[in-house]
Structures are given as structure tokens and as C-alpha cells.
CSV table of C-alpha atoms in Angstrom, one decimal:
chain,number,residue,atom,x,y,z
A,981,MET,CA,120.1,115.3,178.3
A,982,ALA,CA,118.9,118.6,177.1
A,983,LYS,CA,116.4,118.5,174.3
A,984,LYS,CA,117.7,120.1,171.1
A,985,ASN,CA,115.8,123.2,170.3
A,986,LYS,CA,114.1,123.2,166.8
A,987,PRO,CA,115.3,126.2,164.9
A,988,GLU,CA,112.7,128.9,164.5
A,989,LEU,CA,111.9,130.1,161.0
A,990,THR,CA,111.0,133.7,160.1
A,991,LEU,CA,107.6,134.4,158.7
A,992,GLU,CA,109.2,134.9,155.2
A,993,GLU,CA,110.9,131.5,155.5
A,994,LEU,CA,107.7,129.7,156.6
A,995,GLN,CA,105.8,131.2,153.7
A,996,ALA,CA,108.5,130.2,151.2
A,997,LYS,CA,108.6,126.7,152.5
A,998,LYS,CA,104.8,126.4,152.3
A,999,GLY,CA,104.8,127.8,148.8
A,1000,SER,CA,107.4,125.3,147.7
A,1001,ARG,CA,105.5,122.4,149.0
A,1002,GLN,CA,102.3,123.6,147.4
A,1003,ARG,CA,104.0,124.1,144.0
A,1004,GLY,CA,105.3,120.5,144.3
A,1005,TRP,CA,101.9,119.1,144.9
A,1006,VAL,CA,100.4,121.2,142.0
A,1007,ARG,CA,103.0,119.8,139.6
A,1008,PHE,CA,102.3,116.2,140.8
A,1009,CYS,CA,98.6,116.7,140.4
A,1010,ALA,CA,99.0,118.3,137.0
A,1011,ILE,CA,100.8,115.2,135.7
A,1012,VAL,CA,98.2,112.8,137.2
A,1013,LEU,CA,95.4,114.9,135.8
A,1014,ALA,CA,97.1,114.8,132.3
A,1015,VAL,CA,97.3,111.1,132.4
A,1016,LEU,CA,93.7,110.7,133.6
A,1017,LEU,CA,92.4,113.1,131.0
A,1018,THR,CA,94.2,111.2,128.3
A,1019,PHE,CA,92.5,107.9,129.2
A,1020,GLY,CA,89.2,109.8,129.9
A,1021,VAL,CA,89.1,111.3,126.4
A,1022,TYR,CA,89.9,107.9,124.9
A,1023,PHE,CA,87.1,106.1,126.7
A,1024,VAL,CA,84.5,108.8,126.3
A,1025,ALA,CA,85.3,108.9,122.5
A,1026,ALA,CA,85.0,105.2,122.3
A,1027,LYS,CA,81.8,105.0,124.5
A,1028,GLY,CA,79.0,103.2,122.7
A,1029,GLU,CA,81.3,101.3,120.3
A,1030,PRO,CA,80.4,97.6,120.3
A,1031,ARG,CA,83.2,95.2,120.9
A,1032,VAL,CA,84.2,93.7,117.7
A,1033,VAL,CA,84.5,89.9,117.7
A,1034,PRO,CA,87.0,88.9,115.0
A,1035,LEU,CA,85.9,86.3,112.5
A,1036,THR,CA,88.2,84.0,110.6
A,1037,LEU,CA,87.1,84.2,106.9
A,1038,PRO,CA,88.6,82.7,103.8
A,1039,SER,CA,91.2,85.0,102.3
A,1040,SER,CA,89.0,85.7,99.3
A,1041,GLN,CA,86.3,87.0,101.5
A,1042,GLN,CA,88.5,89.2,103.6
A,1043,VAL,CA,89.9,91.3,100.7
A,1044,VAL,CA,87.9,94.4,99.9
A,1045,ILE,CA,87.5,95.2,96.2
A,1046,ARG,CA,87.1,98.8,95.1
A,1047,GLU,CA,86.8,100.4,91.7
A,1048,GLN,CA,90.2,101.3,90.4
A,1049,GLN,CA,90.8,104.6,88.7
A,1050,ALA,CA,92.1,104.8,85.2
A,1051,PRO,CA,95.7,103.8,84.9
A,1052,GLN,CA,98.1,106.7,85.5
A,1053,ASP,CA,101.3,107.7,83.7
A,1054,THR,CA,104.2,106.4,85.9
A,1055,ASN,CA,106.0,109.7,85.2
A,1056,THR,CA,103.4,111.7,87.0
A,1057,PRO,CA,102.8,111.7,90.8
A,1058,THR,CA,100.5,108.9,91.8
A,1059,GLU,CA,97.4,109.8,93.7
A,1060,THR,CA,97.3,107.6,96.7
A,1061,PRO,CA,94.0,105.9,97.5
A,1062,SER,CA,92.6,106.3,100.9
A,1063,THR,CA,93.6,103.6,103.3
A,1064,PRO,CA,92.0,102.2,106.5
A,1065,SER,CA,93.7,103.3,109.7
A,1066,THR,CA,94.0,101.2,112.8
A,1067,ASP,CA,90.9,102.6,114.4
A,1068,GLY,CA,88.7,101.8,111.4
A,1069,SER,CA,88.6,105.3,110.0
A,1070,THR,CA,89.9,106.2,106.6
A,1071,SER,CA,93.0,108.3,106.0
A,1072,SER,CA,94.5,109.6,102.7
A,1073,GLY,CA,98.1,109.7,101.7
A,1074,ASP,CA,98.5,113.4,102.6
A,1075,ASP,CA,96.6,113.3,105.8
A,1076,SER,CA,98.9,114.0,108.8
A,1077,SER,CA,96.4,113.3,111.5
A,1078,GLY,CA,98.1,109.9,112.3
A,1079,GLY,CA,95.0,107.7,111.9
A,1080,GLY,CA,92.5,108.6,114.6
A,1081,ILE,CA,92.1,109.2,118.3
A,1082,LEU,CA,94.8,106.7,119.3
A,1083,ASP,CA,97.4,108.6,117.4
A,1084,MET,CA,96.2,111.8,119.0
A,1085,LEU,CA,96.6,110.3,122.4
A,1086,MET,CA,100.0,108.8,121.6
A,1087,GLY,CA,101.1,112.2,120.4
A,1088,LEU,CA,99.8,113.8,123.6
A,1089,LEU,CA,101.7,111.3,125.8
A,1090,GLY,CA,104.7,111.4,123.5
A,1091,ASN,CA,105.0,115.2,123.6
A,1092,ILE,CA,104.8,115.4,127.4
A,1093,ASP,CA,108.4,115.6,128.5
A,1094,LEU,CA,108.0,113.7,131.7
A,1095,SER,CA,111.8,113.4,132.2
A,1096,SER,CA,112.2,117.2,132.4
A,1097,ILE,CA,109.4,117.5,134.9
A,1098,ALA,CA,110.7,114.7,137.1
A,1099,GLY,CA,113.3,116.9,138.7
A,1100,MET,CA,110.6,119.1,140.1
A,1101,LEU,CA,108.9,116.3,142.0
A,1102,ASP,CA,111.1,116.3,145.1
A,1103,PHE,CA,108.8,117.0,148.0
A,1104,GLU,CA,110.5,118.0,151.2
A,1105,GLY,CA,109.9,115.6,154.0
A,1106,LEU,CA,108.0,113.1,151.8
A,1107,GLY,CA,111.0,111.4,150.2
A,1108,VAL,CA,109.2,111.4,146.8
A,1109,LYS,CA,111.6,111.5,143.8
A,1110,VAL,CA,110.7,110.6,140.3
A,1111,ALA,CA,113.8,110.3,138.1
A,1112,ASP,CA,115.1,107.4,136.0
A,1113,GLY,CA,111.8,105.5,135.8
A,1114,ILE,CA,110.0,108.2,133.9
A,1115,ASP,CA,110.9,106.9,130.4
A,1116,SER,CA,109.8,103.4,131.4
A,1117,LEU,CA,106.5,104.7,132.7
A,1118,GLN,CA,105.9,106.6,129.5
A,1119,ASP,CA,106.6,103.6,127.3
A,1120,THR,CA,104.3,101.5,129.5
A,1121,LEU,CA,101.5,104.1,129.0
A,1122,LEU,CA,102.0,104.1,125.3
A,1123,GLY,CA,102.0,100.3,125.2
A,1124,LEU,CA,98.8,100.3,127.3
A,1125,LEU,CA,97.1,102.4,124.7
A,1126,ASP,CA,98.1,99.8,122.1
A,1127,ARG,CA,96.5,97.1,124.2
A,1128,ILE,CA,93.4,99.1,124.8
A,1129,GLN,CA,92.8,99.6,121.1
A,1130,GLU,CA,93.5,95.9,120.4
A,1131,SER,CA,90.9,94.9,123.1
A,1132,MET,CA,88.3,97.4,121.8
A,1133,THR,CA,88.7,96.6,118.1
A,1134,GLY,CA,89.2,92.9,118.5
A,1135,LYS,CA,92.4,92.8,116.4
A,1136,PRO,CA,96.0,93.8,116.9
A,1137,ALA,CA,96.6,97.5,116.6
A,1138,ILE,CA,99.3,97.0,113.9
A,1139,THR,CA,97.1,94.9,111.5
A,1140,HIS,CA,95.5,96.3,108.3
A,1141,ASP,CA,93.3,94.3,106.0
A,1142,PRO,CA,94.2,94.5,102.3
A,1143,VAL,CA,92.1,96.7,100.0
A,1144,GLU,CA,92.2,95.9,96.3
A,1145,TYR,CA,91.0,98.3,93.6
A,1146,GLY,CA,89.1,96.9,90.6
A,1147,PHE,CA,90.4,97.5,87.1
A,1148,ALA,CA,89.3,100.4,85.0
A,1149,GLY,CA,88.5,99.9,81.3
A,1150,GLU,CA,88.8,96.7,79.3
A,1151,VAL,CA,90.5,93.8,81.1
A,1152,GLY,CA,90.8,91.4,78.1
A,1153,SER,CA,89.0,88.2,77.5
A,1154,GLU,CA,88.7,85.7,80.4
A,1155,GLU,CA,90.3,83.1,78.2
A,1156,GLU,CA,93.4,85.2,77.6
A,1157,ARG,CA,93.7,86.2,81.2
A,1158,ALA,CA,93.4,82.6,82.3
A,1159,GLU,CA,96.1,81.6,79.8
A,1160,VAL,CA,98.6,84.2,81.1
A,1161,ALA,CA,97.9,83.2,84.7
A,1162,LYS,CA,98.5,79.6,83.9
A,1163,LEU,CA,101.7,80.4,82.0
A,1164,LEU,CA,103.1,82.4,84.9
A,1165,ASN,CA,102.1,79.8,87.5
A,1166,ASP,CA,103.6,77.0,85.5
A,1167,PHE,CA,106.9,78.8,84.7
A,1168,THR,CA,107.6,80.1,88.2
A,1169,GLY,CA,106.7,76.7,89.7
A,1170,ASP,CA,108.9,74.7,87.4
A,1171,LEU,CA,111.3,72.8,89.6
A,1172,THR,CA,113.7,72.2,86.7
A,1173,ILE,CA,114.9,75.8,86.8
A,1174,ALA,CA,118.5,75.5,88.0
A,1175,ASN,CA,119.4,79.2,88.4
A,1176,TYR,CA,118.6,82.7,87.2
A,1177,ASN,CA,119.8,86.3,87.4
A,1178,TYR,CA,118.0,89.0,89.2
A,1179,SER,CA,118.4,92.8,89.0
A,1180,ARG,CA,116.3,95.0,91.2
A,1181,ALA,CA,116.4,98.8,91.4
A,1182,SER,CA,114.4,101.0,93.8
A,1183,ALA,CA,114.5,104.8,94.1
A,1184,TYR,CA,112.6,107.7,95.7
A,1185,THR,CA,110.4,109.6,93.3
A,1186,ASP,CA,111.4,113.3,92.7
A,1187,ASP,CA,108.7,114.5,95.1
A,1188,GLY,CA,108.5,111.4,97.3
A,1189,HIS,CA,111.6,111.5,99.5
A,1190,ALA,CA,111.1,110.4,103.0
A,1191,SER,CA,109.6,113.3,105.0
A,1192,ILE,CA,108.0,114.2,108.3
A,1193,GLY,CA,107.1,117.6,107.2
A,1194,ALA,CA,108.8,120.8,108.4
A,1195,GLN,CA,110.9,118.9,110.9
A,1196,THR,CA,112.6,116.7,108.3
A,1197,GLU,CA,115.7,119.0,108.0
A,1198,THR,CA,116.1,119.3,111.8
A,1199,LEU,CA,115.8,115.5,112.2
A,1200,ASN,CA,118.4,114.9,109.5
A,1201,GLN,CA,120.8,117.3,111.3
A,1202,ILE,CA,120.3,115.3,114.6
A,1203,LEU,CA,120.8,112.0,112.8
A,1204,SER,CA,123.9,113.2,111.0
A,1205,ALA,CA,125.4,114.6,114.2
A,1206,GLY,CA,124.9,111.3,116.0
A,1207,SER,CA,126.2,109.1,113.2
A,1208,ALA,CA,128.8,106.6,114.2
A,1209,LEU,CA,131.9,105.7,112.2
A,1210,GLY,CA,131.5,108.6,109.8
A,1211,VAL,CA,128.3,107.1,108.3
A,1212,GLU,CA,126.0,109.8,107.0
A,1213,LEU,CA,122.5,109.1,108.4
A,1214,SER,CA,119.3,110.8,107.3
A,1215,LEU,CA,115.6,110.1,107.2
A,1216,ASP,CA,116.1,109.1,103.6
A,1217,SER,CA,118.8,106.6,104.3
A,1218,ILE,CA,117.0,105.0,107.3
A,1219,VAL,CA,113.7,104.6,105.5
A,1220,GLY,CA,115.5,103.6,102.3
A,1221,GLN,CA,117.4,100.8,104.1
A,1222,LEU,CA,114.1,99.4,105.4
A,1223,ALA,CA,112.3,99.8,102.1
A,1224,GLY,CA,115.0,98.4,100.0
A,1225,VAL,CA,115.9,101.6,98.2
A,1226,GLY,CA,119.0,101.0,96.1
A,1227,SER,CA,120.2,98.2,93.7
A,1228,GLN,CA,120.3,94.5,94.3
A,1229,SER,CA,121.6,92.1,91.7
A,1230,GLY,CA,123.1,88.6,91.6
A,1231,GLN,CA,122.4,85.0,90.7
A,1232,MET,CA,120.1,82.6,92.4
A,1233,SER,CA,121.6,79.2,92.0
A,1234,ALA,CA,120.0,77.1,94.8
A,1235,PRO,CA,116.4,77.2,96.2
A,1236,GLY,CA,116.3,78.5,99.7
A,1237,GLU,CA,119.8,80.0,99.7
A,1238,ASN,CA,118.4,83.5,99.9
A,1239,ASP,CA,115.1,84.4,101.4
A,1240,ALA,CA,115.0,88.0,100.2
A,1241,ASN,CA,111.5,89.2,99.4
A,1242,TYR,CA,112.5,90.3,95.9
A,1243,LEU,CA,113.4,86.8,94.6
A,1244,MET,CA,111.1,85.0,92.3
A,1245,LYS,CA,108.3,83.0,93.9
A,1246,ALA,CA,105.9,80.4,92.7
A,1247,THR,CA,103.0,82.5,91.7
A,1248,ALA,CA,99.3,81.6,92.3
A,1249,LEU,CA,97.6,84.1,90.0
A,1250,THR,CA,94.0,83.8,88.7
A,1251,ALA,CA,92.3,85.3,85.7
A,1252,ASP,CA,90.7,87.9,88.0
A,1253,ASP,CA,94.1,89.2,89.1
A,1254,ILE,CA,95.1,90.2,85.6
A,1255,GLN,CA,94.4,93.0,83.1
A,1256,ILE,CA,95.8,92.5,79.7
A,1257,VAL,CA,97.7,95.7,78.7
A,1258,SER,CA,99.2,94.8,75.4
A,1259,ARG,CA,100.6,92.0,73.2
A,1260,PRO,CA,103.9,93.3,71.7
A,1261,ASN,CA,105.1,91.9,68.4
A,1262,ASP,CA,106.3,88.3,69.0
A,1263,THR,CA,109.4,86.9,67.3
A,1264,ALA,CA,109.6,83.5,65.8
A,1265,THR,CA,110.4,81.9,69.1
A,1266,VAL,CA,109.9,84.5,71.9
A,1267,LYS,CA,106.4,85.3,72.9
A,1268,THR,CA,105.5,88.4,75.1
A,1269,TRP,CA,102.7,89.3,77.4
A,1270,LYS,CA,102.3,92.6,79.2
A,1271,ILE,CA,99.8,92.7,82.0
A,1272,ARG,CA,98.7,94.8,84.9
A,1273,LEU,CA,97.8,93.7,88.5
A,1274,LYS,CA,95.3,95.5,90.7
A,1275,ASN,CA,96.3,98.4,92.8
A,1276,VAL,CA,96.3,97.3,96.5
A,1277,ASP,CA,96.7,98.9,99.9
A,1278,ASP,CA,98.3,97.0,102.8
A,1279,PRO,CA,98.9,93.5,101.2
A,1280,ASN,CA,100.1,90.9,103.7
A,1281,ARG,CA,101.5,87.4,103.7
A,1282,THR,CA,98.2,85.6,104.6
A,1283,GLU,CA,95.4,87.1,102.5
A,1284,ALA,CA,95.2,86.7,98.7
A,1285,THR,CA,95.6,89.8,96.4
A,1286,GLY,CA,97.0,89.9,92.9
A,1287,LEU,CA,100.3,91.4,94.1
A,1288,ALA,CA,100.7,88.9,97.0
A,1289,ASN,CA,99.9,86.1,94.5
A,1290,PHE,CA,102.7,87.3,92.3
A,1291,THR,CA,105.5,88.4,94.5
A,1292,ASN,CA,106.7,88.8,98.1
A,1293,ASP,CA,108.4,92.1,97.2
A,1294,TYR,CA,106.3,94.4,99.4
A,1295,LEU,CA,106.5,95.7,103.0
A,1296,VAL,CA,104.7,94.2,106.0
A,1297,GLN,CA,104.6,96.1,109.2
A,1298,SER,CA,105.6,93.3,111.6
A,1299,GLU,CA,108.7,92.6,109.5
A,1300,VAL,CA,109.7,96.2,109.3
A,1301,GLU,CA,109.1,96.6,113.0
A,1302,ALA,CA,111.4,93.6,113.7
A,1303,ALA,CA,114.1,95.1,111.4
A,1304,ILE,CA,113.9,98.4,113.3
A,1305,GLN,CA,114.3,96.7,116.7
A,1306,LYS,CA,117.4,94.8,115.4
A,1307,SER,CA,118.9,97.9,113.8
A,1308,THR,CA,122.2,99.0,115.3
A,1309,SER,CA,122.9,101.9,113.0
A,1310,LEU,CA,120.6,104.4,114.8
A,1311,PRO,CA,122.6,106.8,117.0
A,1312,SER,CA,121.6,106.1,120.6
A,1313,THR,CA,122.6,109.6,121.6
A,1314,SER,CA,119.7,111.1,119.6
A,1315,VAL,CA,117.1,108.3,119.6
A,1316,GLY,CA,116.7,106.4,122.8
A,1317,LEU,CA,113.7,104.5,121.6
A,1318,LEU,CA,112.3,104.0,118.1
A,1319,LYS,CA,109.2,101.9,117.6
A,1320,LEU,CA,107.1,101.6,114.5
A,1321,SER,CA,103.5,101.9,115.7
A,1322,ASP,CA,101.8,102.0,112.2
A,1323,LEU,CA,102.6,101.4,108.6
A,1324,GLU,CA,100.2,101.9,105.7
A,1325,MET,CA,101.3,100.9,102.2
A,1326,SER,CA,99.8,101.6,98.8
A,1327,TYR,CA,101.0,99.8,95.6
A,1328,SER,CA,99.9,101.1,92.2
A,1329,ASN,CA,100.9,101.0,88.5
A,1330,ILE,CA,101.8,97.3,88.9
A,1331,GLU,CA,102.9,96.1,85.5
A,1332,VAL,CA,104.4,92.7,84.6
A,1333,THR,CA,106.2,91.6,81.4
A,1334,LEU,CA,106.4,87.9,80.6
A,1335,MET,CA,108.7,86.7,77.8
A,1336,TYR,CA,109.1,83.0,77.1
A,1337,ASN,CA,110.4,80.7,74.4
A,1338,ALA,CA,107.5,79.1,72.7
A,1339,VAL,CA,109.7,76.3,71.2
A,1340,THR,CA,111.3,75.1,74.4
A,1341,ASN,CA,108.4,76.3,76.6
A,1342,GLN,CA,110.9,77.9,79.0
A,1343,LEU,CA,111.1,81.3,80.6
A,1344,HIS,CA,113.1,84.0,78.7
A,1345,SER,CA,112.6,86.8,81.2
A,1346,LEU,CA,110.1,88.0,83.8
A,1347,SER,CA,110.0,91.6,85.1
A,1348,TYR,CA,107.7,93.9,87.0
A,1349,THR,CA,107.4,97.5,88.0
A,1350,TYR,CA,105.3,99.4,90.6
A,1351,THR,CA,105.0,102.6,92.6
A,1352,ALA,CA,104.9,102.2,96.4
A,1353,TYR,CA,103.6,104.9,98.7
A,1354,GLY,CA,104.1,104.4,102.5
A,1355,LYS,CA,102.9,106.4,105.5
A,1356,PHE,CA,104.6,105.5,108.7
A,1357,THR,CA,104.0,106.4,112.4
A,1358,ALA,CA,107.0,105.9,114.7
A,1359,ARG,CA,107.6,106.8,118.4
A,1360,THR,CA,110.8,107.9,120.1
A,1361,ASN,CA,111.2,108.2,123.8
A,1362,THR,CA,109.9,111.8,123.7
A,1363,VAL,CA,107.9,112.4,120.5
A,1364,GLN,CA,105.7,110.7,117.9
A,1365,ILE,CA,106.8,111.0,114.3
A,1366,ILE,CA,104.5,110.8,111.3
A,1367,GLY,CA,106.0,110.7,107.8
A,1368,ASP,CA,105.7,109.3,104.3
A,1369,ALA,CA,107.7,108.3,101.2
A,1370,THR,CA,107.1,107.2,97.6
A,1371,THR,CA,109.4,104.9,95.7
A,1372,THR,CA,109.4,103.1,92.4
A,1373,VAL,CA,110.6,99.5,91.9
A,1374,THR,CA,111.8,97.6,88.9
A,1375,ASN,CA,112.9,94.0,89.1
A,1376,THR,CA,114.0,91.6,86.3
A,1377,TYR,CA,114.6,87.9,86.3
A,1378,SER,CA,116.6,86.6,83.3
A,1379,GLY,CA,119.3,84.1,82.3
A,1380,PHE,CA,117.3,81.1,83.2
A,1381,THR,CA,119.0,77.7,82.9
A,1382,TYR,CA,117.3,74.4,83.3
A,1383,SER,CA,118.4,71.0,84.4
A,1384,PRO,CA,116.6,67.6,84.3
A,1385,LEU,CA,114.4,67.1,87.3
A,1386,ALA,CA,116.2,65.0,89.9
A,1387,GLU,CA,114.8,61.5,90.2
A,1388,THR,CA,113.2,60.5,93.4
A,1389,ASP,CA,112.6,57.2,95.0
């Protein structure tokens, strides 16, 4: 059988084929080099840092206390205290750096559009095609950076330690503060409370709407275009849904029937948590105390701060992250992946008003207000997003009714 002759190529065709192969290898090497440089920069920058061995300390020893600035008028923009970032550095509310070298690297990886490059990696004769697995690879690399940071710092990348700011000015006598703390703890822990009404309202401040900077309007257009069922989506609506922006009201008539964070909890306040603000004029029966709690950054459910001892009405990153993962309202056509990689919260101007009936020794009403500033870092399948928002919250419990404590065996 005659051997099939191999077609001969012209000099121009041979040069074109060789050039195509070389360009393919150059693209491949460029991507490998980008990944290597990313990890190289991270390890060089971290070189010499000792490995931190986490210590389990009592809650009171883990909370950092700083001097609090003079109370600010709630009608003026609140200056946000600097907060620790995940890499141990400090970032302020208007800092858009994203919290250190990890954020820089995540941004670098996030901004490399590997999917668009994948089509170029088709080397003739080698059978090498990079296509649908690119997004998965990128997610793996970003996740690996999280794990690297966790290993080097000795704590999960999403964890922040709370920072409390000490009171400015007179705090009131220790005896008075201890009295108010005991009143609140006794009233909120009273098991004879049968039901109460709650009314919570939260809104963005005038200059605190959810923003990611210059790209906010563009993102809002994308979200709106991808909205399903005619629902108007925007950065404000998505962040607001997670932050509880809006109004919630109703009646709490059975313990445990609703586990919302804004419901009344059994407080565990101490005299050190409280600053006496004023004693408004009391009536013959109703007594009133107005107090302030310490400003705090990143309160959580496990470490004691004045705000955490008083209410559960604050955001915790792991809970927000879980809510995002369960969300079905995000348009899949515009956001293929949305992961919250960091959340830094600052709570200020925290004021509490306690009113009670001195004759029956029962609660008349309990209310609180505060300003919340949040800085968030999220990642999509192609880009990292850094944004912030400021909200005010007011919540009032009233209409308390009491019943005899049930007898137990």
C-alpha cells in the first residue's frame, strides 16, 4: 500500500504555524507566571512574620478598650473609628484598600479574566484546552489565599476581635450605674413577662447609602437588568435586606417563637458598660433612665461588650455570609458567584431609654438607638467588590403584659 504523502507547506505557512504555537505557549506561561507572582508576593511580604498561636482567653480579656471621643450629634455624620483588618493592620471607614495584602492579591486574581483567556489556550497537536474549569480554578485559588492567611495568622480569615471605646466625660456614679444595670437585667430576665410589642425602624443616612464608589451606578443597572419577576434590585436593596433596613413590628407572645436578632434579650450589663446621660423628670409612677453604651467595632456573639450584653441586634459576618449563600434573589445572569470575604462593623451613638412603673416594678417601655457603619468586601466570579454603608436604627419594646409564673414540680 502506498504511503500517503504528507502535504508540504510553504515557507509562509510554516512560519505562521510556528508563530501560532509560540504565541500559545507565551499566553500559557504568562498565566502561570501571574499565579506564581501572586503567591510569591504574598510569601515575600509575609516573610519573617512569626506564626501566631491562638490563645483562648476569658471574654473580658479579649476585648480591647480604647478612649471614646466626645459624644456626637446623631444628626451629623459619624466619624468611624479605625478598625482592625483581617491581616492585623488598621483600616479606617473611608479606606478603600480592602484591608491589607490579602485583599490586594484577591483583587489581582479577581480581576484576571481567566475565562476570556481560556479560548486562546488551544495548542495544535497538544490537545490542551482550558475552558469550563477556569471559574472553578479561580475560586480554588481565592479560597487557597483564605486558607494561607488563616494558617499564618492562627485564626480564621473572617474573624475580627471586638474593640470597645471608653466613655468621654462624666459617666455618673458607680452606684447609679450599677442600679440601672441591675434594673435592666432584672426586667429583661423576668420570666413572668407574657408578651410585648416591638417596633423597629432602620434607614440609610443621607450620605450613607450602600456604595462601591464610582461603579455603584453601573452595578445598579446590571442588577436591575437581571432582576427576576419585575423586582427592582440595587446595591441599596441587597445590602439593606441583609442589614435589616426597613420596618419590623409585631407582638412577641411566646418565648422562642421568633429568633430575630432585634427581639428583646435577657441583658447581662455591668456598671462599666453604662454612662448615665440624663434623668428626665419622673412622674408619680413612671421612672425614666437614659443611658449610653460604649461605641464598639465588630461585636460578636461570644465576647462581652456593652452592646452584646444588651442586644443581639447587630451584624456578624458568618451569619451574613450564610444569608448571602442562601439568597435566591440575586440574578444569576449577572452574578455567578457572590461571596462575602470580609465585614467590618462600627456601632456608635448607642443610647438606651428605660421606663418602668415604680409601683408595680414592671417595665413600661425599653428603647434604643444607634448608628451602624459597615465596610464589606465581596467577591464575584470575576471581580472583588469593596463597599460601605451607614444606617440608623431605632427599636422600642412596649405594651408589656405579665402573668403569674407557672408552677413547676
